[in-house]
Amino acid sequence: MNARNTLDFLLYDWIQVHSLGDRPRFADHSRETFDAVLDTCERIAREKYAPFNRLVDTQEPQFDGEKVILPQATHEAQKAYAASGMLSAAQDYDIGGMQLPYTVEAAANSFFAMASVSIGSGMLTTGNANLLMVHGTELQKQVFALNEFSGRFSGTMCLSEPQAGSSLSDVATRAVPDGEGFESDPLGPRYRLKGNKMWISAGEHELTENIIHLVLAKIPGEHGKLVPGTRGISLFIVPKKLVDTDGQLTGERNDVALAGLNHKCGWRGTTNTLLNFGEGKYPVRGEAGAVGYLVGQPGKGLHCMFHMMNEARIGVGLAATMLGMAGYQASLDYAKNRPQGRPMGPAGKDAAQPQIRIIEHADVKRMLLAQKAYCEGALALELYCARLVDEQHTGDAGAADDARLLLEVLTPIAKSWPSEWCLEANSLAIQIHGGYGYTRDFPVEQYWRDNRLNMIHEGTHGIQGMDLLGRKVLMEEGRGLQLLAARMQATIEQAGLIAELAPHASALKEALRHVGAATRSAWATGNPTDALANAVPYLQAFGHTVLAWIWLDVALASRAKAAGQGEAAHTGRLAAARYFFHYELPKIGAWLKVVESRDLTCADCPEEAF
């Protein structure tokens, strides 16, 4: 099966996305319109992205002292993507959107991630604009968000600083009121920002008319000191070029300067920058300080930014998934065509016999099945989460609230699980290629390099693990975990009635019980240090349990479809599910053992012992 066939099955046969057409917001849509969007994006990805994936990897962004130079192919891809309308796909008709379900938007964007993740397809721009549509003023929406949706402007998120990567409480960028009447600027209370932001993707380029930075900064207190911790953080719109209330450029450059380009092992086609805000290189009205407009309330910036961060976490998970899928498809094709070795018979190998293709070897099939289980399972997870987003926005009150809470619990998994296991899929793709796998004659080494970044993008495994065990499974008295367990239990009961799936249902039931017991044991002392010392093993075990459930549910849907058609695809899905239950799910015992015992081996190891 190719990626499109897998996508179609998951969308239409598993999560029944076409049923959203029954809801008022999506009443104009049907499978026909959804397929048209998928077809268009698949075509653009095939024509404008995939042929240039190696090009943008080797021709990295260059700064000539005035501007960042990118290959022409990147400019063409950005124009094609903006022209497709995908930047505003989920927005209302009256602002130029298509009112597409987020599920379909995510599925359509998967083609671009698979074709060339580092050319980019607007994830940050859309996320930036979506945040402003929720937290911005009406004029901020008109001037900034709508121009981002049209592709005229692009957007970034500026969180990390050289001295404060994931530790946002240590943000030191300052924002002070910009003179008399600062609070009455029509674009929002106007401030001057000074500070440095690191790892800013798409922070400088000539792809769009303007770049809209969303910047976290602190407003000093009455004594001029910054408020410690995250409660002092505010959010600001800082355009690269200043605009008027009609969204037109004023001709004045804002005081935002490129300090340098970061050269990463992957995603080399995306500019990644260190930006200096307010250093005085581009003084505004004769003064140093980047002009920024407050979004929302002072001190509530992180609350606003989480809207973009959570959206980006699902986007990163999907990107990791599709990079894994690209490697899987490449190694599958290679395995079908590469002759090497001979079959083992009763008398051993007969050298006089012709070679067989490597896909006929059991160990190569093991590596292919592992990739299939990781990547197709991860794609199902991401689409399930996307479907929850649509439920949260368009379901009835009860269903919407359940979807909200399920998303809270699943978002750390949706980001971290594909980032770890689809990276492992890329490693297996290299292994299948043998020595050719780590040469640039084949694409799999680039897929691995690109994917390695996703374990760090939008929060490391350690951060996601602490978020899951320290907050998400406990919030609202554990109701999110209870909701998820209930959905798993429904699948277990249904699968338990089918002979070929009953053993998997039993294994999932035990895994779910074990996760629940480990959660309670981790917090038995009530001491966060004890509980969170093994947050990452907990995350891994929780994620594997979720993926086992996903595969069991997918197997149920596949069994129903196979009654009419698609027997080979059904056989493949059942094999991947069986692989996951036999080879992967048993791993959770080791992970949960250290969680349950609150093992402090790592936490207690003294620095001098290393």
XYZ file of C-alpha atoms in Angstrom:
610
model
C 0.000 0.000 0.000
C 1.173 3.520 -0.715
C 0.728 6.416 1.708
C -2.418 7.710 -0.030
C -4.191 4.372 0.247
C -3.303 4.208 3.938
C -4.536 7.759 4.447
C -7.821 7.074 2.647
C -8.474 3.964 4.739
C -7.796 5.756 8.023
C -9.868 8.799 7.073
C -12.899 7.120 5.572
C -13.028 3.549 6.849
C -11.653 4.092 10.343
C -12.536 7.560 11.696
C -15.363 8.161 9.194
C -14.314 11.745 8.495
C -16.990 12.147 5.811
C -19.625 11.969 8.583
C -18.530 15.478 9.623
C -20.462 16.685 6.582
C -23.595 16.227 8.703
C -22.549 19.132 10.918
C -23.617 22.688 10.011
C -20.053 24.026 9.747
C -19.071 21.365 7.214
C -22.430 21.017 5.445
C -20.973 22.008 2.052
C -18.416 19.212 2.237
C -18.453 15.536 1.329
C -15.932 12.884 0.467
C -15.812 14.398 -3.011
C -14.614 17.791 -1.752
C -12.237 16.193 0.761
C -10.709 14.064 -1.992
C -10.307 17.130 -4.194
C -8.252 18.828 -1.448
C -6.158 15.701 -0.913
C -5.593 15.327 -4.662
C -4.488 18.950 -5.007
C -2.046 18.803 -2.105
C -0.670 15.454 -3.227
C -0.033 16.917 -6.687
C 1.659 20.084 -5.366
C 3.805 18.013 -3.025
C 4.811 15.708 -5.875
C 5.608 18.536 -8.314
C 6.922 21.385 -6.146
C 8.375 19.697 -3.061
C 9.603 16.140 -3.615
C 11.922 16.833 -6.591
C 13.809 19.438 -4.551
C 14.194 17.664 -1.221
C 17.854 16.868 -1.842
C 18.495 20.307 -3.339
C 17.387 22.206 -0.224
C 19.417 19.822 1.933
C 22.632 20.625 0.068
C 21.983 24.300 -0.767
C 21.446 25.606 2.751
C 20.201 29.148 3.448
C 22.929 31.761 3.084
C 23.098 35.282 4.525
C 24.746 37.848 2.256
C 24.825 40.551 4.925
C 21.515 42.036 3.830
C 19.142 39.155 3.202
C 18.837 35.377 3.438
C 19.147 33.588 0.099
C 17.077 30.458 -0.498
C 16.828 28.285 -3.630
C 14.255 29.364 -6.182
C 12.509 26.025 -5.656
C 11.634 27.091 -2.105
C 10.056 30.299 -3.393
C 8.029 28.360 -5.965
C 6.862 25.818 -3.394
C 5.766 28.555 -0.992
C 3.803 30.311 -3.721
C 2.079 27.100 -4.771
C 1.160 26.265 -1.186
C -0.243 29.738 -0.499
C -2.202 29.649 -3.772
C -3.774 26.328 -2.770
C -5.603 28.033 0.101
C -4.230 25.593 2.669
C -2.959 28.354 4.968
C -6.586 29.228 5.757
C -8.154 25.838 5.023
C -10.012 25.527 8.327
C -11.073 29.188 8.539
C -14.509 30.668 7.906
C -15.698 31.340 4.376
C -16.099 35.049 5.088
C -12.351 35.501 5.619
C -11.363 33.399 2.635
C -11.223 29.995 4.291
C -12.656 26.670 3.132
C -14.209 25.625 6.477
C -12.444 22.294 6.154
C -12.310 19.960 9.122
C -8.936 20.104 10.827
C -8.689 16.358 10.232
C -8.686 16.880 6.471
C -6.304 19.835 6.756
C -3.840 17.687 8.737
C -4.159 14.794 6.292
C -3.570 17.087 3.314
C -0.509 18.635 4.957
C 0.994 15.201 5.496
C 1.900 15.050 1.802
C 4.200 18.066 2.151
C 5.931 16.654 5.220
C 6.592 13.422 3.352
C 7.758 15.155 0.170
C 10.155 17.656 1.786
C 9.687 18.570 5.410
C 12.323 21.318 5.401
C 10.919 23.275 2.467
C 8.063 23.903 4.875
C 4.348 24.187 4.283
C 3.267 26.964 6.580
C 2.753 25.203 9.943
C 4.151 28.143 11.904
C 2.337 30.744 9.832
C -1.017 29.013 10.263
C -0.395 28.441 13.963
C 0.607 32.073 14.460
C -2.532 33.308 12.713
C -4.765 30.806 14.532
C -3.466 32.095 17.862
C -4.281 35.666 16.891
C -7.783 34.645 15.801
C -8.398 33.434 19.354
C -6.459 35.920 21.485
C -5.978 38.978 19.267
C -8.097 42.111 18.935
C -10.305 42.570 15.890
C -7.731 44.862 14.284
C -4.868 42.471 15.081
C -6.831 39.744 13.325
C -7.461 41.948 10.287
C -3.958 43.365 9.963
C -1.833 40.373 10.901
C -3.768 37.070 10.912
C -5.666 37.568 7.656
C -2.514 38.587 5.799
C -0.832 35.450 7.085
C -3.727 33.293 5.934
C -3.468 34.823 2.464
C 0.266 34.082 2.257
C 1.204 37.733 2.028
C 2.849 37.607 5.476
C 4.454 34.638 7.240
C 4.747 33.955 10.948
C 7.089 32.637 13.623
C 7.022 31.780 17.324
C 9.859 33.268 19.397
C 10.187 31.502 22.736
C 13.700 30.190 23.422
C 16.677 32.363 24.273
C 20.391 31.485 24.332
C 20.324 31.174 28.129
C 16.741 29.842 28.332
C 15.881 27.021 25.957
C 12.985 25.034 27.361
C 13.108 26.942 30.678
C 10.752 29.738 29.699
C 10.591 31.079 33.260
C 14.129 32.365 32.617
C 13.163 34.459 29.589
C 15.024 37.769 29.833
C 13.668 39.715 26.830
C 12.229 42.970 28.183
C 9.236 44.947 26.969
C 8.717 48.527 28.163
C 5.899 50.935 27.251
C 6.709 52.927 24.120
C 6.193 56.479 25.270
C 3.141 58.479 26.140
C -0.118 57.072 24.829
C 1.402 53.645 24.299
C -1.746 51.962 25.573
C -4.000 53.570 22.946
C -2.238 52.415 19.777
C -4.959 50.925 17.525
C -2.814 47.832 16.850
C -2.603 47.124 20.577
C -0.689 48.521 23.565
C 2.695 49.430 22.066
C 5.966 48.377 23.688
C 9.679 48.412 22.895
C 11.373 45.011 23.125
C 15.030 44.247 23.740
C 16.482 40.743 23.904
C 17.683 37.745 21.932
C 15.711 34.773 20.613
C 17.328 31.496 19.547
C 16.268 28.600 17.273
C 13.654 30.681 15.460
C 12.536 28.735 12.399
C 11.748 30.881 9.341
C 12.925 33.905 11.309
C 14.457 35.638 8.289
C 13.830 35.174 4.559
C 12.434 36.895 1.473
C 9.610 34.423 0.820
C 6.858 36.820 1.913
C 6.270 40.546 2.086
C 6.587 40.596 5.871
C 7.357 38.279 8.813
C 5.182 38.449 11.913
C 7.021 37.357 15.043
C 5.078 36.307 18.129
C 7.509 37.051 20.949
C 7.467 36.111 24.632
C 8.893 38.886 26.819
C 8.564 40.270 30.327
C 7.263 43.693 31.304
C 9.374 45.044 34.203
C 7.664 45.719 37.520
C 7.462 49.059 39.281
C 11.107 48.846 40.394
C 12.341 47.971 36.931
C 12.946 44.320 37.742
C 11.528 41.422 35.754
C 8.921 39.274 37.474
C 10.432 35.836 38.121
C 8.815 32.705 36.726
C 6.327 32.211 33.921
C 3.623 34.427 35.438
C 5.552 37.500 34.329
C 5.593 36.530 30.643
C 3.570 38.518 28.113
C 3.072 37.984 24.374
C 3.776 40.548 21.643
C 3.306 40.883 17.894
C 6.604 42.141 16.476
C 6.516 42.594 12.685
C 9.788 42.589 10.749
C 8.484 45.599 8.835
C 6.109 48.091 10.410
C 2.570 48.315 9.064
C -0.352 50.703 9.315
C -3.899 49.923 10.409
C -4.747 48.755 6.888
C -1.945 46.216 6.925
C 0.147 48.171 4.428
C 3.893 48.485 4.909
C 4.926 51.924 6.158
C 8.376 51.616 4.586
C 10.096 51.483 7.978
C 12.038 48.431 9.133
C 11.447 47.307 12.716
C 14.445 46.868 15.021
C 14.735 43.103 14.481
C 18.104 41.921 13.199
C 19.464 38.572 12.125
C 22.416 37.707 14.373
C 23.174 34.419 12.650
C 21.917 31.266 10.984
C 21.947 27.958 12.849
C 23.125 25.031 10.722
C 21.373 21.872 11.870
C 21.928 18.233 10.936
C 18.479 18.177 9.311
C 15.666 20.457 8.126
C 18.443 22.280 6.293
C 16.082 23.926 3.845
C 14.448 25.956 6.628
C 16.165 29.083 7.866
C 16.841 28.710 11.571
C 17.929 31.889 13.234
C 19.262 33.807 16.188
C 17.389 37.128 16.239
C 18.326 40.283 18.111
C 15.372 42.436 19.119
C 16.055 46.094 19.816
C 19.829 46.187 19.470
C 19.626 49.428 17.508
C 20.636 48.185 14.072
C 17.308 49.391 12.661
C 16.224 52.197 15.023
C 12.549 53.105 14.881
C 11.859 56.835 15.061
C 15.488 57.320 16.075
C 15.363 54.925 19.019
C 16.638 51.399 19.627
C 13.987 48.880 20.550
C 11.740 46.661 18.466
C 8.142 47.851 18.366
C 5.725 45.192 19.588
C 1.982 45.106 20.233
C 0.610 43.309 23.288
C -1.582 40.262 22.666
C -4.125 39.572 25.394
C -3.419 40.588 28.972
C -0.028 41.408 30.523
C 1.451 38.378 32.255
C -0.794 35.961 30.319
C 1.524 35.425 27.381
C 2.318 31.784 28.007
C -1.380 30.983 28.248
C -1.857 32.506 24.789
C 1.260 30.885 23.360
C 0.162 27.399 24.428
C -2.549 27.669 21.770
C 0.190 27.738 19.140
C 2.509 25.343 20.980
C -0.070 22.569 21.304
C -1.018 22.930 17.650
C 2.665 22.774 16.742
C 3.143 19.625 18.837
C 0.599 17.740 16.753
C 2.240 19.209 13.632
C 5.679 17.989 14.753
C 4.250 14.551 15.461
C 2.748 14.426 11.978
C 6.018 15.574 10.404
C 7.907 12.842 12.274
C 5.321 10.316 11.140
C 5.589 11.209 7.471
C 9.396 11.237 7.516
C 9.170 7.726 8.918
C 6.660 6.848 6.216
C 8.965 8.206 3.499
C 11.777 5.994 4.772
C 9.473 2.998 4.980
C 8.305 3.413 1.393
C 11.896 3.860 0.171
C 13.189 0.792 2.017
C 10.203 -1.292 0.924
C 10.925 -0.450 -2.698
C 14.612 -1.226 -2.197
C 13.867 -4.549 -0.487
C 11.645 -5.638 -3.374
C 14.372 -4.990 -5.913
C 17.677 -5.775 -4.201
C 18.874 -9.384 -4.767
C 21.135 -10.750 -2.067
C 21.537 -14.105 -0.334
C 19.815 -17.439 -0.782
C 17.135 -19.254 1.172
C 18.066 -21.699 3.910
C 17.059 -25.281 3.153
C 17.474 -28.586 5.029
C 21.050 -28.849 3.756
C 21.843 -25.185 4.291
C 22.232 -22.659 1.498
C 22.775 -23.825 -2.073
C 25.235 -21.431 -3.698
C 24.249 -22.739 -7.128
C 20.765 -21.306 -6.757
C 20.023 -17.734 -7.902
C 19.923 -14.976 -5.327
C 16.608 -13.946 -3.824
C 15.353 -10.424 -3.161
C 16.060 -9.307 0.388
C 12.354 -8.877 1.142
C 12.208 -12.673 1.216
C 14.465 -12.806 4.301
C 12.655 -12.996 7.647
C 14.833 -10.355 9.290
C 14.180 -7.840 6.528
C 10.468 -8.535 6.899
C 10.900 -7.873 10.633
C 12.383 -4.454 9.916
C 9.686 -3.638 7.365
C 6.906 -4.717 9.721
C 8.401 -2.626 12.498
C 8.405 0.430 10.236
C 4.859 -0.254 9.110
C 3.681 -0.691 12.697
C 5.399 2.497 13.839
C 4.491 4.755 10.920
C 0.960 3.671 10.050
C 0.138 3.469 13.746
C 1.520 6.973 14.309
C -0.470 8.326 11.349
C -3.625 6.838 12.829
C -2.831 8.461 16.178
C -2.294 11.893 14.627
C -5.536 11.691 12.644
C -7.400 10.550 15.750
C -6.110 13.614 17.602
C -7.050 15.835 14.660
C -10.553 14.341 14.761
C -10.731 15.265 18.451
C -9.939 18.872 17.497
C -12.955 18.870 15.173
C -15.076 17.330 17.925
C -13.949 19.986 20.365
C -14.924 22.746 17.934
C -18.164 21.357 16.478
C -19.505 18.629 18.782
C -22.225 19.075 21.379
C -21.170 20.446 24.756
C -20.513 17.080 26.392
C -18.644 15.580 23.451
C -16.634 18.768 22.974
C -15.509 18.785 26.603
C -14.550 15.117 26.449
C -12.537 15.811 23.296
C -10.768 18.712 25.014
C -9.699 16.544 27.917
C -8.690 13.603 25.728
C -6.512 15.971 23.703
C -4.853 17.189 26.885
C -3.835 13.632 27.729
C -2.910 12.547 24.194
C -0.967 15.616 23.011
C 2.300 14.612 24.767
C 1.979 11.199 23.093
C 1.063 12.675 19.702
C 4.228 14.768 19.776
C 6.716 12.407 21.387
C 5.784 8.898 20.252
C 6.252 9.445 16.490
C 9.364 11.520 17.206
C 10.997 8.511 18.862
C 9.615 5.510 17.003
C 9.368 6.921 13.482
C 12.987 7.958 13.936
C 13.659 4.308 14.751
C 11.785 3.462 11.546
C 14.205 5.710 9.649
C 17.127 3.891 11.274
C 15.670 0.566 10.134
C 15.230 1.977 6.621
C 18.969 2.723 6.560
C 19.673 -0.793 7.825
C 17.638 -2.364 5.027
C 19.649 -0.415 2.477
C 22.858 -1.780 3.996
C 25.991 0.208 3.173
C 24.068 2.246 0.611
C 21.786 3.482 3.382
C 24.271 5.921 4.800
C 25.363 7.314 1.452
C 23.731 10.260 -0.256
C 22.927 8.089 -3.251
C 19.731 7.135 -1.429
C 17.339 9.418 0.516
C 17.039 7.458 3.768
C 20.015 9.060 5.526
C 18.458 12.486 4.961
C 15.115 11.299 6.326
C 16.900 10.173 9.494
C 18.749 13.486 9.860
C 15.569 15.470 9.298
C 13.640 13.348 11.783
C 16.246 13.493 14.528
C 15.261 17.087 15.207
C 11.685 16.168 16.107
C 12.633 14.592 19.446
C 13.653 18.112 20.498
C 11.210 20.296 18.537
C 8.313 21.637 20.640
C 9.433 20.086 23.906
C 11.825 17.226 24.582
C 10.822 13.764 25.748
C 11.679 14.787 29.296
C 9.317 17.755 29.118
C 6.521 15.726 27.525
C 6.957 12.950 30.105
C 6.727 15.361 33.036
C 3.723 17.043 31.430
C 1.968 13.685 31.047
C 2.734 12.146 34.437
C 2.988 15.364 36.405
C -0.094 17.123 35.072
C -2.179 15.549 32.327
C -3.118 12.234 33.964
C -3.868 14.044 37.245
C -5.849 17.039 35.980
C -9.528 17.267 36.845
C -9.124 14.371 39.269
C -7.872 12.050 36.550
C -10.955 12.364 34.349
C -8.933 12.527 31.117
C -7.211 9.244 31.909
C -10.580 7.730 32.794
C -12.082 8.874 29.490
C -9.189 7.381 27.544
C -9.407 4.111 29.496
C -13.127 3.916 28.734
C -12.497 4.245 25.000
C -9.806 1.596 25.175
C -12.147 -0.670 27.128
C -14.836 -0.324 24.437
C -12.337 -1.485 21.797
C -11.170 -4.323 24.046
C -14.709 -5.596 24.514
C -15.464 -5.462 20.793
C -12.211 -7.147 19.786
C -12.580 -9.770 22.489
C -15.495 -11.273 20.568
C -13.306 -12.009 17.505
C -11.073 -15.063 17.744
C -8.082 -13.646 15.865
C -8.126 -10.400 17.877
C -9.086 -11.737 21.308
C -5.480 -12.378 22.436
C -4.578 -8.798 21.516
C -7.612 -7.516 23.430
C -6.500 -9.462 26.486
C -2.946 -8.108 26.222
C -4.213 -4.527 25.911
C -6.484 -4.994 28.920
C -3.505 -6.077 31.026
C -1.353 -3.203 29.687
C -4.059 -0.707 30.591
C -4.324 -2.153 34.085
C -0.544 -1.965 34.453
C -0.397 1.685 33.368
C -3.114 2.579 35.876
C -1.318 0.763 38.689
C 2.011 2.390 37.796
C 0.394 5.832 37.777
C -0.869 5.291 41.312
C 2.442 3.832 42.487
C 4.434 6.710 41.032
C 2.468 9.171 43.152
C 2.199 6.951 46.246
C 4.506 9.191 48.283
C 3.031 12.399 46.925
C 6.572 13.582 46.235
C 7.046 14.938 42.694
C 10.766 14.112 42.801
C 9.939 10.437 43.361
C 7.098 10.384 40.853
C 8.799 12.204 38.001
C 12.259 10.618 38.210
C 11.128 8.116 35.577
C 8.688 10.268 33.629
C 10.186 9.278 30.265
C 9.819 5.485 30.809
C 6.232 6.264 31.856
C 5.734 8.261 28.659
C 7.129 5.389 26.595
C 4.925 2.786 28.280
C 1.853 5.009 28.082
C 2.551 5.725 24.410
C 2.995 2.054 23.540
C -0.287 1.249 25.296
C -2.062 3.978 23.338
C -0.584 2.695 20.063
C -1.607 -0.869 20.887
C -5.153 0.404 21.326
C -4.940 2.348 18.054
C -3.780 -0.773 16.209
C -6.506 -2.926 17.727
C -9.148 -0.400 16.742
C -7.677 -0.105 13.241
C -7.701 -3.911 12.953
C -11.421 -3.936 13.755
C -12.116 -1.393 11.012
C -9.870 -3.241 8.573
C -11.673 -6.510 9.253
C -14.983 -4.858 8.394
C -13.591 -3.416 5.154
C -11.898 -6.659 4.111
C -15.275 -8.349 3.895
C -15.811 -6.407 0.684
C -12.373 -5.580 -0.703
C -8.727 -4.927 0.056
C -7.662 -8.368 1.264
C -3.902 -7.788 0.822
C -4.081 -4.445 2.636
C -6.073 -6.090 5.419
C -3.485 -8.841 5.743
C -0.791 -6.172 6.042
C -2.649 -4.292 8.750
C -3.272 -7.434 10.767
C 0.405 -8.381 10.438
C 1.477 -4.932 11.657
C -0.966 -5.140 14.565
C 0.279 -8.610 15.451
C 3.871 -7.378 15.265
C 3.083 -4.530 17.624
C 1.396 -6.777 20.178
C 4.079 -9.483 20.001
C 7.258 -7.408 19.693
C 6.462 -3.957 21.103
C 3.769 -4.035 23.783
C 5.750 -6.453 26.023
C 8.380 -3.695 26.422
C 6.120 -1.733 28.756
C 6.836 -4.136 31.632
C 10.444 -2.979 31.913
C 9.498 0.683 31.596
C 6.754 0.525 34.189
C 8.852 -1.439 36.668
C 11.098 1.552 37.355
C 8.049 3.839 37.456
C 6.204 1.667 39.995
C 9.227 1.252 42.250
C 10.047 4.963 42.014
C 13.578 3.915 41.118
C 16.003 6.776 41.806
C 19.091 5.286 40.141
C 19.284 8.169 37.682
C 18.177 10.925 40.028
C 20.573 9.919 42.818
C 23.691 9.295 40.722
C 26.244 11.901 41.865
C 27.789 14.196 39.295
C 31.326 13.006 40.011
C 30.323 9.421 39.141
C 29.924 10.244 35.482
